[in-house]
XYZ file of C-alpha atoms in Angstrom:
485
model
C -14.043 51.665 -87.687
C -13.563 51.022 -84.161
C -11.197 52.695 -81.515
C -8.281 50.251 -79.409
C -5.978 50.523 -76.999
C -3.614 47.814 -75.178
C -1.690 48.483 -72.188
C 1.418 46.196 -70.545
C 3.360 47.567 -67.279
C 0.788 49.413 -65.284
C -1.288 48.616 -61.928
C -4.675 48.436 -62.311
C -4.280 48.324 -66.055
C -7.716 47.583 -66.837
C -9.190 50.554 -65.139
C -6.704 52.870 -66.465
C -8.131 51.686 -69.329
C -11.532 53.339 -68.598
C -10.872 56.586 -68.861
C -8.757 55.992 -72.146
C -11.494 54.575 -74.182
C -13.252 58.095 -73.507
C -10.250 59.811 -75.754
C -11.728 57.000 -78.610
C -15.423 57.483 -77.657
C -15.730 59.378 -81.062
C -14.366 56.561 -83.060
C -17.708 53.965 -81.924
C -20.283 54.698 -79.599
C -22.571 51.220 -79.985
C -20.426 49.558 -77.202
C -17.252 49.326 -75.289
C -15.455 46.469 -73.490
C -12.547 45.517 -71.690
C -10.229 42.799 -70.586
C -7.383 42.817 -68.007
C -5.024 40.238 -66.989
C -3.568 39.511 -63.701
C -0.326 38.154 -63.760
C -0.341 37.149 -59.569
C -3.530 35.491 -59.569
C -3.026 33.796 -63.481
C -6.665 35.454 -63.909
C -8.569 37.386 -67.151
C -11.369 39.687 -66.268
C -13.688 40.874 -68.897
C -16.594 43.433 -69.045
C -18.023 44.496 -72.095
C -22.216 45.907 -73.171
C -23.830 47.881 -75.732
C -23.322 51.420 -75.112
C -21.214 54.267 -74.520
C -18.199 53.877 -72.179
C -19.526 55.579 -68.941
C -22.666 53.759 -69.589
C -20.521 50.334 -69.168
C -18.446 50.664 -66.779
C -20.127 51.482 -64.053
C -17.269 51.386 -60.576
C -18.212 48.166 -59.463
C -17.486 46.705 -63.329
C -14.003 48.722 -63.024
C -13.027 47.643 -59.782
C -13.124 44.151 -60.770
C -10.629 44.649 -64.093
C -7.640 43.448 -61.956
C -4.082 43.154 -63.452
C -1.223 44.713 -64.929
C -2.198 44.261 -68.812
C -5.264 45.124 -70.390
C -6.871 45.718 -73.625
C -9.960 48.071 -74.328
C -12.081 48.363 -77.317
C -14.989 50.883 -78.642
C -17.065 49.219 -81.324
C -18.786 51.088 -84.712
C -20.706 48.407 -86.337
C -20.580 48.446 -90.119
C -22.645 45.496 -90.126
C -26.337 47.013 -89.715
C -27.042 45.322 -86.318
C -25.138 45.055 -83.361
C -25.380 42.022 -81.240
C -23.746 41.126 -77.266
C -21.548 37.740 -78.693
C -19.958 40.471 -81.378
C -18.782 42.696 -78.309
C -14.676 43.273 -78.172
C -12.720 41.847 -76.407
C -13.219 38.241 -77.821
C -10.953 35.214 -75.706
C -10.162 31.701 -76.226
C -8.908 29.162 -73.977
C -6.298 27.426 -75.942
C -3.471 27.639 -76.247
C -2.205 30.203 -73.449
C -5.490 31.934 -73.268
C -5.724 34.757 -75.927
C -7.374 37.560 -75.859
C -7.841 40.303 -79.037
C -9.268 43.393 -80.277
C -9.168 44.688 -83.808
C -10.074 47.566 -85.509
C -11.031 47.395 -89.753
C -12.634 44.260 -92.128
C -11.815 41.578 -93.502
C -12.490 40.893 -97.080
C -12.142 37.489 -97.463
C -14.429 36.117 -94.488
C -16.098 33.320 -96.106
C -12.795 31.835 -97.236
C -10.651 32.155 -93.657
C -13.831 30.457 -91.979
C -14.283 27.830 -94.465
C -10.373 27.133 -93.708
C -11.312 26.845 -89.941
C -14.114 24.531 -90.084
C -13.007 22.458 -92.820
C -8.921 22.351 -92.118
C -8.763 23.019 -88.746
C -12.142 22.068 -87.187
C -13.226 25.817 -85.457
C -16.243 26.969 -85.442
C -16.767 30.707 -85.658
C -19.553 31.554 -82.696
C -19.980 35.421 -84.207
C -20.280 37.495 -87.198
C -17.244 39.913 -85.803
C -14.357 39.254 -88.285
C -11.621 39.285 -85.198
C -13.447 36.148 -84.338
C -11.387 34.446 -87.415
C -7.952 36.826 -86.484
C -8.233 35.382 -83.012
C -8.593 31.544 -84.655
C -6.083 32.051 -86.959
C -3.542 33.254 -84.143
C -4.471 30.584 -82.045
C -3.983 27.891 -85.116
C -0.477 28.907 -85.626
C 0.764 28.951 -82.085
C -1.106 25.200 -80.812
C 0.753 23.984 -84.012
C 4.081 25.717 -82.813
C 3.454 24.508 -79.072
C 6.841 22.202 -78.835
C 8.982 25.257 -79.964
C 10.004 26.925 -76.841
C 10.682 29.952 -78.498
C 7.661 32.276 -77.801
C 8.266 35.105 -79.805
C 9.309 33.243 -82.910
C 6.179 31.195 -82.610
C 4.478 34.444 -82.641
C 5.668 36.144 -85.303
C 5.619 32.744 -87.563
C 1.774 32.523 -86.734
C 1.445 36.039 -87.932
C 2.933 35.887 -90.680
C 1.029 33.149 -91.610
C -2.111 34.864 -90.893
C -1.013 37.734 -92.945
C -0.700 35.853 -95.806
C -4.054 33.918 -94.989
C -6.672 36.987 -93.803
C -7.052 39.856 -96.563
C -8.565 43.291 -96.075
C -7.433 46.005 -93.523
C -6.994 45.398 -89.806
C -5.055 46.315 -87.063
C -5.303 44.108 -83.816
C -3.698 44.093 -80.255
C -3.972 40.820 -78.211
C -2.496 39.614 -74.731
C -1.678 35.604 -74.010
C -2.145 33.961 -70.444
C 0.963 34.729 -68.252
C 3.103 35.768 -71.420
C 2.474 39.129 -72.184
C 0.799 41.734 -75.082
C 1.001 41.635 -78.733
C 0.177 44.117 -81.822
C 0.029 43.633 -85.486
C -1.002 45.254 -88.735
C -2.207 44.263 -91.961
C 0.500 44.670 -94.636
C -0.736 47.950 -96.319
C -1.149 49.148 -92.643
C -4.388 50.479 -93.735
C -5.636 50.796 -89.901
C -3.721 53.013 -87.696
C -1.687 51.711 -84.496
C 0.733 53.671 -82.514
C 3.117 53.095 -79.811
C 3.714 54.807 -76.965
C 6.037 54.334 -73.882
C 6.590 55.288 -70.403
C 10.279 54.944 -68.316
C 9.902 52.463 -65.568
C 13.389 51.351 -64.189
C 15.670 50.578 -66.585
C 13.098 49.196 -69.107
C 9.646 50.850 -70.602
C 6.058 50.135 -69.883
C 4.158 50.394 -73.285
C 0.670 51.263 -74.833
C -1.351 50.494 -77.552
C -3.819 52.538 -79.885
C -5.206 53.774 -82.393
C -5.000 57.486 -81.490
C -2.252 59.373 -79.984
C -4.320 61.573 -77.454
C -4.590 58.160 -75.596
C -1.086 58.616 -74.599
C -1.275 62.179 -73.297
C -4.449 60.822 -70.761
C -2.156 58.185 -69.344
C 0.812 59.466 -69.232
C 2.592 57.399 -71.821
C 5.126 59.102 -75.002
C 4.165 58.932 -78.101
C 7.210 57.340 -79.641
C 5.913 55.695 -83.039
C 3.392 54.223 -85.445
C 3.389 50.662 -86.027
C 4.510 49.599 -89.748
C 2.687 47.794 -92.043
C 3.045 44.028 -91.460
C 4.873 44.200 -88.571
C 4.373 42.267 -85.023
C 4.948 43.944 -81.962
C 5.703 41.329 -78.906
C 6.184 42.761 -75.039
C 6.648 39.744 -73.075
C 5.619 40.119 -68.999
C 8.895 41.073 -68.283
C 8.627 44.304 -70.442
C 11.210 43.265 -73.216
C 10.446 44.325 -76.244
C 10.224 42.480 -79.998
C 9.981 43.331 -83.504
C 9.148 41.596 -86.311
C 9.375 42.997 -90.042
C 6.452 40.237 -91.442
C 5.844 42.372 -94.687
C 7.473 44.901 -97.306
C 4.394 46.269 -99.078
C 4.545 49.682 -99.143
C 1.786 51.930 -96.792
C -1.570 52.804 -97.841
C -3.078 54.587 -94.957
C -6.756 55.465 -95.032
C -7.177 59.129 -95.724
C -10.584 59.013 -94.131
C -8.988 59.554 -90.371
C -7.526 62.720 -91.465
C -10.482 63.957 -93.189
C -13.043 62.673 -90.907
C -12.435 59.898 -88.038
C -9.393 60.476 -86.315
C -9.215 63.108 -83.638
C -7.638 66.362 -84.096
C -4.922 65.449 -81.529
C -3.546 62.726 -82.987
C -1.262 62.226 -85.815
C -0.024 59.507 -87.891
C 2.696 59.085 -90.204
C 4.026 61.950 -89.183
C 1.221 64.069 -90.158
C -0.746 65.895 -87.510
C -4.122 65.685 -88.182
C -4.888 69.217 -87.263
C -2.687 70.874 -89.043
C -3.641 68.617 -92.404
C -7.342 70.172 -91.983
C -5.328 73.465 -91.903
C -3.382 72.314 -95.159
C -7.096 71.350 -96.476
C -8.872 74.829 -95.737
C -6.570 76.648 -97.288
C -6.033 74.457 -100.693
C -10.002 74.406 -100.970
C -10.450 78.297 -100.927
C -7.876 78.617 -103.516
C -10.476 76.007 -105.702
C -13.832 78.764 -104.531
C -11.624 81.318 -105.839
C -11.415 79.461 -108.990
C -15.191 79.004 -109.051
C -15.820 82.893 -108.386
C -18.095 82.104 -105.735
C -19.866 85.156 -104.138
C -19.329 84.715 -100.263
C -20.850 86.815 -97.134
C -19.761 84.366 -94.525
C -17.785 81.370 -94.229
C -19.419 78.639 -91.579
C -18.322 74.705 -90.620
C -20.566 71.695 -90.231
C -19.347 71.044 -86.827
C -16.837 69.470 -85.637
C -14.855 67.685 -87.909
C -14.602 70.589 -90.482
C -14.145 73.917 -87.919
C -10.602 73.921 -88.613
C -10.130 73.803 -92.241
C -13.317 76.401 -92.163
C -11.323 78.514 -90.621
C -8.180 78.588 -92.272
C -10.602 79.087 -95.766
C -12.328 81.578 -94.018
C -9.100 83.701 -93.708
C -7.554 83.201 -97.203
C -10.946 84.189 -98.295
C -10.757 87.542 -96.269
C -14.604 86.602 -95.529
C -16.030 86.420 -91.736
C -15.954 82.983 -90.009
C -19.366 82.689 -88.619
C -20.918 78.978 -86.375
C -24.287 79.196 -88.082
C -24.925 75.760 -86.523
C -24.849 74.952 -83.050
C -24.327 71.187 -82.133
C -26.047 69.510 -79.844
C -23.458 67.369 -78.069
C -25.743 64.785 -75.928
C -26.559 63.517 -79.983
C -24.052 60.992 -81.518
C -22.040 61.141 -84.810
C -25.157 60.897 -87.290
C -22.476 59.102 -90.010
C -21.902 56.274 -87.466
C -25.885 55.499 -86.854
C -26.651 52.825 -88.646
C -30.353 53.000 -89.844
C -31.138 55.287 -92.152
C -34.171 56.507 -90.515
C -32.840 56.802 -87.388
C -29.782 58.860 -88.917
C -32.136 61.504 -90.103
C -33.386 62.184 -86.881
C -30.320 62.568 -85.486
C -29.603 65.209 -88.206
C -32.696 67.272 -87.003
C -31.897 66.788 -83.666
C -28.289 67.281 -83.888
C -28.000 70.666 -85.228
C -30.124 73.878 -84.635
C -29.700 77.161 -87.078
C -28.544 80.572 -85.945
C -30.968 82.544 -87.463
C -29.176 85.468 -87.214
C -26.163 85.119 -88.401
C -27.907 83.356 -91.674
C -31.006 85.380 -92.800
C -30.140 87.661 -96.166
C -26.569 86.042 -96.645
C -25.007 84.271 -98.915
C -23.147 81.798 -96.730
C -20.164 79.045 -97.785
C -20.808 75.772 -95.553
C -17.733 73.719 -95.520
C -17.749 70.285 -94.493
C -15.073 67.652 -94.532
C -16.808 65.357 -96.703
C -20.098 64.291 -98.571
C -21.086 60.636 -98.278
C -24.404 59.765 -98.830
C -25.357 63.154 -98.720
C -28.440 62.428 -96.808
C -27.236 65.073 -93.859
C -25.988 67.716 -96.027
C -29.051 67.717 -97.770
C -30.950 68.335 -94.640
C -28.568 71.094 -93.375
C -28.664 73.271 -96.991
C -32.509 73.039 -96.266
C -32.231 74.219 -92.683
C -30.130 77.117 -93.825
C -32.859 78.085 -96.955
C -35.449 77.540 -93.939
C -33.723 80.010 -91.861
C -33.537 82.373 -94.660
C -30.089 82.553 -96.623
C -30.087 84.129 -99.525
C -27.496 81.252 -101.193
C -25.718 78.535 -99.895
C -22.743 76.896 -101.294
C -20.880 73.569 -100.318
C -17.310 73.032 -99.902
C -15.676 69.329 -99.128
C -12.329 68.779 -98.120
C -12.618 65.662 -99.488
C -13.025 64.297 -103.670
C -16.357 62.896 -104.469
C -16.759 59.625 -102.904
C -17.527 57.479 -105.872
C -17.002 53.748 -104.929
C -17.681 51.411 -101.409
C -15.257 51.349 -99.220
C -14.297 47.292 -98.068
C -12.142 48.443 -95.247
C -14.252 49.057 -92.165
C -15.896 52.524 -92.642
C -19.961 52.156 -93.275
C -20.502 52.481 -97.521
C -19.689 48.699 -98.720
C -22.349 49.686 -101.659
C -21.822 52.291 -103.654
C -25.886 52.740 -105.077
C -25.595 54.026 -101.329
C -23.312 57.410 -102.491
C -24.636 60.626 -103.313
C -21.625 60.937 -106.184
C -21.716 57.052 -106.910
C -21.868 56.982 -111.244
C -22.513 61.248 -110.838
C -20.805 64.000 -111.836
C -20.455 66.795 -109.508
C -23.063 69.170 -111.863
C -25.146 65.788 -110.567
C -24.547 66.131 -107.083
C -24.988 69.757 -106.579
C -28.585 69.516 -108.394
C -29.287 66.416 -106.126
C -28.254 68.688 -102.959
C -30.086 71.577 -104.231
C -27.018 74.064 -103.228
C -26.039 77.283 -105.193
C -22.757 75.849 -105.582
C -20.847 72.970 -104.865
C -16.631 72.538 -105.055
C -15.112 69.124 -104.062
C -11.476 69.154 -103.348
C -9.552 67.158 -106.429
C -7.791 64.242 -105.283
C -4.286 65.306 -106.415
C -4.483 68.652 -104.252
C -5.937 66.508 -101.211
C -2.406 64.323 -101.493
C -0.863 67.454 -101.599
C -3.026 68.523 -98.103
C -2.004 65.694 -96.777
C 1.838 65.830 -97.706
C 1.553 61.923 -98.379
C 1.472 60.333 -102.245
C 1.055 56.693 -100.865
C -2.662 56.356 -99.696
C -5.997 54.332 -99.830
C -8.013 56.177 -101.219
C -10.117 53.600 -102.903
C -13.473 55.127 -102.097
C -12.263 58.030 -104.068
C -10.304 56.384 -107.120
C -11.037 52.928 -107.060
C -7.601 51.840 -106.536
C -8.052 49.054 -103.440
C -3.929 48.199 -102.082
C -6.449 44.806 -101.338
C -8.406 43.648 -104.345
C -11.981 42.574 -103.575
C -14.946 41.501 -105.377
C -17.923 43.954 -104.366
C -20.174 40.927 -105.014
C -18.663 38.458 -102.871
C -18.205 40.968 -99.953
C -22.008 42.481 -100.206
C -22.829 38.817 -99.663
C -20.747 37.925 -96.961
C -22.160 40.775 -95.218
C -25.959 39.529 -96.192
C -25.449 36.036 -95.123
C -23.682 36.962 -91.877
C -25.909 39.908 -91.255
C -29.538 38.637 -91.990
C -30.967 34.926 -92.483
C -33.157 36.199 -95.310
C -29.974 37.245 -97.211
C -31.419 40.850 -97.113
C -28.831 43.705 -96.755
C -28.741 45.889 -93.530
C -26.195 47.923 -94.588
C -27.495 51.601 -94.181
C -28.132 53.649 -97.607
């Protein structure tokens, strides 16, 4: 899972772009990059490093990001190791000069790059999957080149790389003194939104993958892109659609439950007020288990609001037992396991006084490997609760998820094979209630999702085999996993 953003009309597009990658810090914190375009000079500049976005850019790295389109990236590795020639933006020469970004996976990576070498004669130089997006694009247009039609060429090239590249992805590119382009995968599994600002009698536009990016800038949200569909502004600011797919969504219900911002909102659902929708269908389920409450508390942040909203159906007192430390990263995005769990313990520090003698409902928005909630119920018993029960806004996750957030192996998931009886001894919490999946759809006022992790129903079919070793042989020459468990 990785945070984008793409940006045609503006001066100094590139550093505008600086202070918009902070709104999509939260979605990858191992590196940031970006690329501008000037369309005086006929001249890409591109700065990209390991680290958070104020670490990168320092001014003298933002003053050189010249031109009036830009795109910026913030990278969350779900590959175990992070290395400088996987860094966003990734550029090619030929034809036009492309650059890209992407956020999700792909699932069929061994077969696209077989294609390249073998058909097409490419060589991939990385392990980043855009690396093959960005081929694949430039493929289709060199073999369009005598077609003057631009945009056609475009959207044929897409199309064709729709029906080539499988697995979930959403990707915004610019081309050499043409202009910016956005695309999603046919389920649009990723999220990408649109927003646009008046300038004369035509718009400037933006890219991303969160609508808070828009407020920063200036811009209007005005709408999500659809699934399979190709977004063209050429450097004159017109503006083309293309309809490449009619599969029907399956957005990710992890970004409400966990990635995405509370600001934002997609398919017309604010995010926000789905964690509202959450908190209060989940204490209608601790009702059900006749739970015996004193106070309600959050695992900050993600959780806080549908803690809150259970906290006053439940006519209990909402209480922050856990203050965050917020110089510490997202522990779920830290990719080695040993690494995460001192995160945890640095992360979060008890309130001793609001916990001691009380039996106290922790609510967080989901359990994955179960690693950190495991450490939190024992901080709590350390700092002397009487009981603690667990609440997730989410349904046991049971299977891997193939679509760019970190469990591609389910051995790696607390309630992987378990039932929840399981889980709750494995946690060692007084009580444990999961949100069921059909009162989660009903949370988030949407039937059509992926919610593979939780079902096993994947809109893109994938062998778990063939992807685990994908990921092995691209990730480690000793074929050994890095994939945190």
């Amino acid at each position: 899972m990785c945070g984008v953003v793409g940006l045609i009309g503006e001066d100094n597009a590139g550093e505008k772009l600086y202070p918009a990658l902070f709104a999509l810090q939260h979605r990858g914190q191992d590196a940031a990059g970006i690329l501008s375009y000037d369309f005086e000079r006929s001249q890409f500049h591109l700065e990209k490093d390991l680290g958070l976005v104020e670490d990168v850019f320092t001014v003298d790295r933002q003053q050189r990001l010249k031109g009036s389109m830009a795109l910026g990236h913030t990278r969350y590795s779900t590959i175990g190791t992070v290395d400088k020639e996987d860094l966003q933006p990734l550029f090619l020469s030929y034809p036009y000069g492309i650059g890209m970004i992407h956020n999700g996976n792909v699932t069929n990576y061994d077969e696209v790059v077989d294609y390249l070498r073998n058909r097409k004669l490419r060589w991939t130089f990385s392990r980043n999957d855009l690396e093959i997006l960005l081929h694949m694009t430039a493929v289709g247009l060199a073999s369009r080149k005598e077609n003057q039609n631009l945009p056609e060429n475009l959207a044929a090239s897409i199309s064709e790389l729709l029906g080539t590249v499988q697995g979930a992805y959403s990707a915004i590119g610019i081309l050499a003194d043409q202009g910016i382009f956005a695309f999603c995968d046919k389920h649009g599994i990723r999220p990408l939104l649109i927003g646009r600002k008046k300038k004369g009698d035509k718009f400037s536009y933006c890219f991303a993958s969160e609508k808070q990016v828009f407020f920063g800038l200036g811009y209007e949200y005005w709408r999500d892109l659809r699934p399979g569909e190709l977004i063209f502004v050429d450097r004159d600011l017109n503006f083309h659609s293309f309809l490449l797919s009619e599969k029907k969504a399956r957005p990710c219900m992890f970004e409400w439950i966990y990635f995405a911002g509370s600001e934002t909102e997609w398919h017309g659902r604010p995010v926000y007020e789905v964690r509202l929708n959450l908190g209060r269908i989940l204490a209608e389920e601790v009702k059900a288990k006749g739970l015996e409450v004193d106070v309600v508390a959050p695992v900050p942040d993600t959780s806080r609001a549908a803690a809150c909203r259970l906290a006053e159906v439940l006519e209990k007192p909402y209480r922050e037992v856990l203050i965050k430390n917020r110089y510490v990263q997202r522990s779920f995005i830290v990719n080695q396991p040993e690494l995460r769990k001192m995160m945890v313990n640095l992360k979060l520090s008890p309130v001793q006084s609001e916990i001691r003698g009380k039996k106290i409902l922790l609510v967080d928005d989901s359990i994955v490997r179960g690693t950190t909630s495991a450490r939190i119920i024992r901080l709590l018993r350390e700092a002397g609760a009487e009981k603690v029960y667990l609440a997730s806004t989410c349904p046991p996750i049971r299977h891997p998820c193939f679509y760019g957030i970190d469990f591609p192996e389910g051995e790696s998931l607390v309630a992987y094979q378990k039932t929840e009886e399981d889980v709750a001894k494995i946690l060692e919490v007084d009580g444990l209630v999961f949100l069921p999946l059909k009162r989660l759809k009903e949370g988030l006022g949407l039937e059509s999702l992926c919610s593979a992790c939780l079902d096993g129903d994947y809109p893109v079919p994938v062998s778990s085999e063939s992807f685990l070793q994908t990921r092995k042989v691209n990730i480690g020459g000793d074929g050994k996993s890095e994939v945190p468990l």
